[in-house]
Coordinates of C-alpha atoms in Angstrom, one line a residue:
X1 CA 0.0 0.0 0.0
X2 CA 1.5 3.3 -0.9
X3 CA -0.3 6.0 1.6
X4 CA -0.9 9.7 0.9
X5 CA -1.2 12.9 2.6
X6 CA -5.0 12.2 2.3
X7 CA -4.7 8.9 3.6
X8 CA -3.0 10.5 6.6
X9 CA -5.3 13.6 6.8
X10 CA -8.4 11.1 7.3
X11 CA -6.7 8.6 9.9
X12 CA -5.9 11.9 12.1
X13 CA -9.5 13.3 11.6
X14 CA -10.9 9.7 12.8
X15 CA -8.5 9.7 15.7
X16 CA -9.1 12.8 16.7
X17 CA -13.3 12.3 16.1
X18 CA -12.6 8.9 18.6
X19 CA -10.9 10.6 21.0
X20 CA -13.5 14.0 21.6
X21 CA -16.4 12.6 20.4
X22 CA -16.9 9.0 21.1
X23 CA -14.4 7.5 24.1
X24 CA -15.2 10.4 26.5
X25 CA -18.9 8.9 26.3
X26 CA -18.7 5.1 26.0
X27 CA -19.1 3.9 29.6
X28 CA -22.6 5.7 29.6
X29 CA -23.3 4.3 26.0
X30 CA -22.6 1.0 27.4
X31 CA -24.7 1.2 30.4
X32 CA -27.6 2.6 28.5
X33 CA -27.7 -0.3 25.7
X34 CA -26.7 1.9 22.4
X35 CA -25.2 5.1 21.3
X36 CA -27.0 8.1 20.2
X37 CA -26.6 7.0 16.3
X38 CA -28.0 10.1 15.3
X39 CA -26.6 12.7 16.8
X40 CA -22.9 10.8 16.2
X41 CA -23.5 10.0 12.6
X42 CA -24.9 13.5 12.1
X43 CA -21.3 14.9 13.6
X44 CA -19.5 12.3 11.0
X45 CA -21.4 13.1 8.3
X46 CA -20.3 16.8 8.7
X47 CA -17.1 16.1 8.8
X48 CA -17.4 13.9 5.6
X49 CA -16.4 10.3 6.9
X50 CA -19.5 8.2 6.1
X51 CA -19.3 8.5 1.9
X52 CA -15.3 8.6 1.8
X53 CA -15.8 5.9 -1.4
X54 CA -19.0 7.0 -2.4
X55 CA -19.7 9.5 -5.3
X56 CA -19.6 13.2 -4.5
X57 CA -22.9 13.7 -6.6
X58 CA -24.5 12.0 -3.3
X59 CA -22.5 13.6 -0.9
X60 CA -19.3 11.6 -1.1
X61 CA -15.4 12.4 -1.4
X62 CA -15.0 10.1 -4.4
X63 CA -12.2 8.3 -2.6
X64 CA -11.1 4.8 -3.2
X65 CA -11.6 2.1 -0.5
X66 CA -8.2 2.4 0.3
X67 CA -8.9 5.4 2.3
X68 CA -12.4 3.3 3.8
X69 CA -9.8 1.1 5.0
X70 CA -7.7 3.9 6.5
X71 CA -10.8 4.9 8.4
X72 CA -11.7 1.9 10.0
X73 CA -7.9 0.8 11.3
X74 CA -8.4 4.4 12.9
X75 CA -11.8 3.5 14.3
X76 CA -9.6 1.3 16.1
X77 CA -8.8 3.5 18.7
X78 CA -12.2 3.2 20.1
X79 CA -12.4 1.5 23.2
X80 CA -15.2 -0.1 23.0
X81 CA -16.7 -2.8 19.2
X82 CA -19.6 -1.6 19.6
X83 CA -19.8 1.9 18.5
X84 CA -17.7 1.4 15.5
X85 CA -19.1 -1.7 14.2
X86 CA -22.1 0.1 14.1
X87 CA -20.5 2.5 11.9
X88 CA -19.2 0.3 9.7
X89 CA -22.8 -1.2 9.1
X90 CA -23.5 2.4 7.6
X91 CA -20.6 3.0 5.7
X92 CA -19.6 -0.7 4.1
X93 CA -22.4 -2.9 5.0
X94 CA -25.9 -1.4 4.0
X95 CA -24.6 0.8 1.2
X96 CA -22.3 -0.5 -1.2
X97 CA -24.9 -2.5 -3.1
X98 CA -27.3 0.8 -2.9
X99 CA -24.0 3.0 -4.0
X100 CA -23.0 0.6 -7.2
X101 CA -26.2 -0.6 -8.5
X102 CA -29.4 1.5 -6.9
X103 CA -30.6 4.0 -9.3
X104 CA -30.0 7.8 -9.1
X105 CA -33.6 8.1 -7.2
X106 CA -32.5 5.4 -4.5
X107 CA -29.4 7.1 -4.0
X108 CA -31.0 10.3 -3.9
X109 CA -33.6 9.1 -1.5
X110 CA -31.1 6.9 0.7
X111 CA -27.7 6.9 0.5
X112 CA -27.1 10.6 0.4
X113 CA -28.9 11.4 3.6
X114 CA -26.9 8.6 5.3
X115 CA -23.7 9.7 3.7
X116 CA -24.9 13.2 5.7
X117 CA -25.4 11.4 8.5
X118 CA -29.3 12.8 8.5
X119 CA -30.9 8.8 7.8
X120 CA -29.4 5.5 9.8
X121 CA -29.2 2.5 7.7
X122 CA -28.6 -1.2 8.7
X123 CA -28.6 -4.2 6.6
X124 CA -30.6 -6.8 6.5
X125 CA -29.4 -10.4 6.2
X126 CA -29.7 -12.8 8.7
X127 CA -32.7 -14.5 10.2
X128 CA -33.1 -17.2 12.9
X129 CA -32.6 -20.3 10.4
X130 CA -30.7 -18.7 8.1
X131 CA -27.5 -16.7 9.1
X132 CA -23.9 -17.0 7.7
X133 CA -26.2 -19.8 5.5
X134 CA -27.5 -16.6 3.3
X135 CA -29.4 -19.4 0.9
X136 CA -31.5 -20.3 3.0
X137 CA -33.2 -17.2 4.2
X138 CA -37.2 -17.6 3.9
X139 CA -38.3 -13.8 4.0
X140 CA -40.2 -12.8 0.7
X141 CA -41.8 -10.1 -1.3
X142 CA -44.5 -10.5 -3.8
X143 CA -46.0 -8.1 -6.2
X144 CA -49.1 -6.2 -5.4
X145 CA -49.9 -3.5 -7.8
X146 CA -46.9 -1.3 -8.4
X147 CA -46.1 -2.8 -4.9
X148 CA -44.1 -5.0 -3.1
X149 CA -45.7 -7.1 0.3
X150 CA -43.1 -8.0 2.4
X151 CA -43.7 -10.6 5.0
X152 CA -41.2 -12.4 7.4
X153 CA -38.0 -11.6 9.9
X154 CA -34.5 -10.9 10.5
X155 CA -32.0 -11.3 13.1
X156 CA -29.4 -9.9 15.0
X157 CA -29.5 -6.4 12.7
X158 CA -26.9 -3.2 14.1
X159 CA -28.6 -0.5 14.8
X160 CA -31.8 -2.3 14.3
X161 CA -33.6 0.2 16.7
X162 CA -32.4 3.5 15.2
X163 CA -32.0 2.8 12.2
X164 CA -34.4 4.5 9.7
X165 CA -34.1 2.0 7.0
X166 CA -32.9 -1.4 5.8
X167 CA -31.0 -2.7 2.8
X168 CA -33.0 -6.0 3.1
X169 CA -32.4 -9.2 1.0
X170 CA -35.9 -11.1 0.8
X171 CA -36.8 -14.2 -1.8
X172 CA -38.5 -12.4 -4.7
X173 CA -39.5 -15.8 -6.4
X174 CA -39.9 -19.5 -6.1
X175 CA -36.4 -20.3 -8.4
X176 CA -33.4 -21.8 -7.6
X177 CA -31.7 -20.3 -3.9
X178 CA -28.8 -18.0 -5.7
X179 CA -31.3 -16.9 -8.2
X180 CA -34.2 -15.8 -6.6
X181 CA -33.1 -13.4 -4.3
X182 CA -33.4 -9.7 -4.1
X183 CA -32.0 -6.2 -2.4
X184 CA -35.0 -3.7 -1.3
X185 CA -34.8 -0.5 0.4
X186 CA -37.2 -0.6 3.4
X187 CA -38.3 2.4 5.5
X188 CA -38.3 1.3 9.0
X189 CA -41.3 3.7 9.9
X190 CA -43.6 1.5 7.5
X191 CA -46.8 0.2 8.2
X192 CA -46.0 -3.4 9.6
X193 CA -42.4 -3.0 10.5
X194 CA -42.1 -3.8 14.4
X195 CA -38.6 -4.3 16.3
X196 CA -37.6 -6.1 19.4
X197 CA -34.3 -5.3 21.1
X198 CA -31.1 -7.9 21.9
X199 CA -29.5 -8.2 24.8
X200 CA -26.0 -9.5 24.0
X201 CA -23.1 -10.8 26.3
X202 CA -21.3 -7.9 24.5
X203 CA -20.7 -4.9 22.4
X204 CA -23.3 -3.6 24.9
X205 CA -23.1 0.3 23.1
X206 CA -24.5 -1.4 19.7
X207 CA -28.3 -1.8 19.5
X208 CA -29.0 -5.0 17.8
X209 CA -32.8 -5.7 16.6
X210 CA -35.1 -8.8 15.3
X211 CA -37.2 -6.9 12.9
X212 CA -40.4 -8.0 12.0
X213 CA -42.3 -7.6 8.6
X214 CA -46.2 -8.1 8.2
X215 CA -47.2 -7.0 5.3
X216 CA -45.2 -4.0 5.1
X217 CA -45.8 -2.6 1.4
X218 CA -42.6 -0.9 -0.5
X219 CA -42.6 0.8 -4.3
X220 CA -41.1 -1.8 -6.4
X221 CA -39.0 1.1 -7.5
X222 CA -37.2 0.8 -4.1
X223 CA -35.4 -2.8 -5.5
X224 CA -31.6 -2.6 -6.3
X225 CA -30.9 -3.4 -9.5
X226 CA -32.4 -6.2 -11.3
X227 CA -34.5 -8.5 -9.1
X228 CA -32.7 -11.9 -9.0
X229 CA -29.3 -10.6 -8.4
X230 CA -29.6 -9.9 -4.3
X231 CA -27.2 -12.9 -3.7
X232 CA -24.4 -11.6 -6.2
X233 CA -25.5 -8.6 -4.9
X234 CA -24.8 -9.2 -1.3
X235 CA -21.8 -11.4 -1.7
X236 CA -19.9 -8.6 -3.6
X237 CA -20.8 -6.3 0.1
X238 CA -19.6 -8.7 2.1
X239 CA -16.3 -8.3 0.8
X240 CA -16.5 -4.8 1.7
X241 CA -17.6 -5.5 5.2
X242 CA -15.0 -8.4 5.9
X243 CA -12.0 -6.2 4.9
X244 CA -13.7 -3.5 7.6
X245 CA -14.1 -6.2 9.9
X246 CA -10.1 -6.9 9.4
X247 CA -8.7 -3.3 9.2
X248 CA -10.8 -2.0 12.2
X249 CA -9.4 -5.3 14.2
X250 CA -6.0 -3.8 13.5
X251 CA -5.2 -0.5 15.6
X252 CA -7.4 -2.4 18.5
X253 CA -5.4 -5.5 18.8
X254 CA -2.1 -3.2 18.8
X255 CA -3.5 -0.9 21.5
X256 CA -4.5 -4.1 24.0
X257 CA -0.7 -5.2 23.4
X258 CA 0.2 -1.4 24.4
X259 CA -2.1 -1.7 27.7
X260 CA -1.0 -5.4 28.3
X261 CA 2.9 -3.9 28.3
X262 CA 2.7 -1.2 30.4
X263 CA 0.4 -3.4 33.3
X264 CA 2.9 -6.2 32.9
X265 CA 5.6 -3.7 33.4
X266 CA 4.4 -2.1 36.3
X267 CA 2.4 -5.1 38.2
X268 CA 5.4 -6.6 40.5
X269 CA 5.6 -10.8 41.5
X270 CA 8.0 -12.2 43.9
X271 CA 10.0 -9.0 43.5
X272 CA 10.5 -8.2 39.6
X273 CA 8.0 -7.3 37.1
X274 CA 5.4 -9.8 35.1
X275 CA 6.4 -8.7 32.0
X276 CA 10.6 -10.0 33.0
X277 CA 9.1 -13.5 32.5
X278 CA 10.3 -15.0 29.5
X279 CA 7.2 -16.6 28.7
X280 CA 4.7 -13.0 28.9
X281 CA 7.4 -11.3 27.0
X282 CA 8.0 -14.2 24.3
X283 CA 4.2 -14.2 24.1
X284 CA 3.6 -10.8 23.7
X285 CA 5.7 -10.5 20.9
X286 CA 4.3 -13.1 19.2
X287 CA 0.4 -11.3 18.9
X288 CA 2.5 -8.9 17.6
X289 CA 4.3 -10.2 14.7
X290 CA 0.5 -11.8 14.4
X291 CA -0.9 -8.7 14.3
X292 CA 1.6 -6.9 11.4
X293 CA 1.0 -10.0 9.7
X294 CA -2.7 -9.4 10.2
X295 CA -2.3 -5.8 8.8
X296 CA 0.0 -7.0 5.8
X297 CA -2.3 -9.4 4.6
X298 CA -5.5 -6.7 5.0
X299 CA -3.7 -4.4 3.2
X300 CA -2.7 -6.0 -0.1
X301 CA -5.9 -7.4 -0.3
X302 CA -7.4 -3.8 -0.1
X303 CA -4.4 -2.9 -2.9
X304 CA -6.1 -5.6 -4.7
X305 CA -9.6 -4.7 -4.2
X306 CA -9.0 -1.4 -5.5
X307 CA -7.4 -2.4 -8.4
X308 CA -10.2 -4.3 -9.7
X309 CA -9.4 -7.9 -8.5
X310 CA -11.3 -10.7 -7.2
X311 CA -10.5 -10.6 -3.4
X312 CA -13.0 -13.3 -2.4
X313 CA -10.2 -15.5 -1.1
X314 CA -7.7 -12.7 0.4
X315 CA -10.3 -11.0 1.8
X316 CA -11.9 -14.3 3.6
X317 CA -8.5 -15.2 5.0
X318 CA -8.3 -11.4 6.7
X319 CA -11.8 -11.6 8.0
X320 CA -10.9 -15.4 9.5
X321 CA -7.5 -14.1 10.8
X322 CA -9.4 -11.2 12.3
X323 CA -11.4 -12.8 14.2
X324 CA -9.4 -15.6 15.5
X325 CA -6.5 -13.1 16.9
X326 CA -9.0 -10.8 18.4
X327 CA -10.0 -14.0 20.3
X328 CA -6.5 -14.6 21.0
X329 CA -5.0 -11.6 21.8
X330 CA -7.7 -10.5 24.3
X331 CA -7.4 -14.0 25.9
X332 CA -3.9 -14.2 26.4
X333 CA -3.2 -10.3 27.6
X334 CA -6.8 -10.9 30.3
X335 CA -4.6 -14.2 31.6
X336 CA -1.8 -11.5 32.0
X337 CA -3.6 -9.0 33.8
X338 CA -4.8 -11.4 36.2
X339 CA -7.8 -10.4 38.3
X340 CA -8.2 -7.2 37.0
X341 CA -8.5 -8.5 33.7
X342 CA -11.6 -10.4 34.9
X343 CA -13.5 -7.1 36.3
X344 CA -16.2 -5.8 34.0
X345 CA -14.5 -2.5 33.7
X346 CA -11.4 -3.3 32.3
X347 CA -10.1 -2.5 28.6
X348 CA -9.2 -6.4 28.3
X349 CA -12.3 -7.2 29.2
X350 CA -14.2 -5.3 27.0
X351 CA -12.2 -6.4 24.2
X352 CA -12.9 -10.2 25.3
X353 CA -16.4 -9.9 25.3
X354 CA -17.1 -7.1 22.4
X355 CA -14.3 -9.2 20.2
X356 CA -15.9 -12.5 20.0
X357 CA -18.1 -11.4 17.4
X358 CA -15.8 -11.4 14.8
X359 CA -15.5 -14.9 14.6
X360 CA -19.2 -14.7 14.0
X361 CA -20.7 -11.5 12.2
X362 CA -20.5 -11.5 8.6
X363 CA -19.9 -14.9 8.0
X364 CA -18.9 -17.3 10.9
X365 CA -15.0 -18.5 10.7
X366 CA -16.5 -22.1 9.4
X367 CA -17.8 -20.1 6.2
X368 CA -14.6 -18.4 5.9
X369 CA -13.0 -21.7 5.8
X370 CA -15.2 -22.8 3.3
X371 CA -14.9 -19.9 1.3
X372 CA -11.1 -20.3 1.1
X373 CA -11.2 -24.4 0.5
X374 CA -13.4 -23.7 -2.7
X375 CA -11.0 -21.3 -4.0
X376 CA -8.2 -23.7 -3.5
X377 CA -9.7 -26.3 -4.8
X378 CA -9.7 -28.7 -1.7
X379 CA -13.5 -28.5 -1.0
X380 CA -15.1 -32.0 -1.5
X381 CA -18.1 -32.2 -4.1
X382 CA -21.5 -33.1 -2.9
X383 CA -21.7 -37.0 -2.2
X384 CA -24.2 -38.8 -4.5

């Protein structure tokens, strides 16, 4: 990756945004469920972070995802997932299929007022038998008029609460699973739209949803692109939101190394320092080669993905490295914190419980895996 002033100028604007605007408030955030989306978005949006990719027509710098990606490994300086995972939903999980393929009056309608930060947007996928298994989602919209009736459910949706409307993949006809499958825009304030919050064991800041559809009629103008292609559709975001996933992982995973140094330094056993042991310091610089290994692979598939090549693979790997380090790193530096890394309050902690999404969100690491044996040819066929 060869990085610019511009790349620099937004890393120190997201930095600087983390540390006035969203760590100074993230223990009240966490106690009270969710973050004012809103009123945060709204103070990004000013500042022109949530359409660095996206056309300027709509709002947009016009950037490449290179400088996306420069964003999010700054986002890691937040100290809680939460907050900017929900961000990332906005940025490079419910628009990039609206951005690429919606017409100019979807764009109009949607994108640019979340790119302004004046709309909240969440994307959804999942539903309660049909998760990283995207095929088998049951949701559906049929024609009524000039109309579509949607009727059905999804799961575990960021910002599911605030949001004020969904990029939402639903079964558009009765043909084969990859084929029949389409993007809609939803308004969130429709008639039959109802929510019901999550309680998670973490990323406590993030309001997560089970939205409910009965009924709910949408303009058939509000599809994305062509109907059948949702699936393509979707797969081609999901690389977008797996190398977020990995570059926002990065800056977090280096800071809980930082913290896990300087407590291992200063915490004293039988007279001489934790981190003098061979084995914490040995350790510790291990998750770090691990992590710059982490960063190298996330960024030449980003170098990749902007020049126009299939990153299916690359990106898979960084999303399934992601998450397994997060696990790692925030289990091995809590052992080394001791007690205190077991008290609620503590940055380890948080990082333990907010990190064990990764493995999960946006494909589990099993799908990863899958993902990668396919493309290497190692995947066994379907047994007669």
């Amino acid at each position: 990756m060869k990085f610019t002033p511009e790349h620099t100028q937004i890393s120190d604007t997201v930095r600087k945004f983390v540390a006035n605007e969203i760590n100074p408030f993230t223990a009240e955030w966490e106690k009270a469920g969710q973050f004012p989306a809103h009123k945060l978005f709204k103070k990004m949006g000013d500042l022109g972070l949530l359409g660095i990719k996206y056309p300027t027509e709509f709002g947009g710098m016009g950037l490449d995802f290179s400088y996306s990606m420069v964003a999010a490994e700054a986002l890691g300086d937040c100290n809680v997932g939460g907050v900017p995972m929900a961000i990332g939903v906005q940025t490079d999980m419910c628009t990039p299929a609206l951005a690429r393929f919606g017409s100019d009056e979807l764009r109009h309608e949607f994108l640019a007022p979340a790119i302004a930060g004046d709309m909240v947007g969440c994307i959804g996928v999942s539903e309660v038998g049909g998760g990283s298994d995207v095929a088998a989602l049951k949701t559906t919209a049929t024609k009524d008029g000039g109309d579509y009736l949607i009727n059905g459910s999804k799961m575990w949706i960021t910002n599911g609460m605030q949001a004020d409307w969904c990029c939402l993949l639903v079964n558009t006809s009765e043909g084969a699973v990859h084929k029949n499958k389409s993007l809609i825009m939803v308004r969130l304030d429709s008639p039959g739209v109802t929510r019901q919050k999550i309680e998670k064991i973490g990323m406590h800041s993030s309001d997560t949803a089970q939205l409910f559809f009965d009924n709910v009629r949408v303009p058939q103008k509000n599809l994305i692109g062509q109907e059948g292609a949702g699936f393509m559709f979707q797969m081609l975001q999901f690389q977008e939101e797996r190398l977020y996933g990995a570059a926002g992982s990065l800056r977090s995973l280096d800071n809980l190394i930082d913290q896990t140094i300087d407590y291992t330094r200063q915490r004293k056993t039988f007279g001489q320092p934790i981190l003098n042991n061979q084995v914490v310091h040995f350790r510790l610089a291990e998750l770090r080669t691990e992590v710059e290994a982490l960063r190298a692979l996330t960024y030449r598939a980003v170098e990749q993905y902007v020049g126009g090549k299939d990153v299916t693979k690359l990106a898979s790997m960084a999303k399934l490295k992601a998450g397994r380090l997060s696990r790692e790193v925030a289990d091995t530096c809590l052992q080394y914190w001791g007690g205190m890394g077991y008290t609620a309050d503590n940055p380890i902690s948080q990082a333990f419980r907010d990190g064990r999404l990764i493995s999960i969100g946006g494909g589990a690491d099993e799908i990863m895996l899958g993902i990668i044996c396919k493309l290497e040819g190692t995947l066994p066929g379907k047994q007669q």
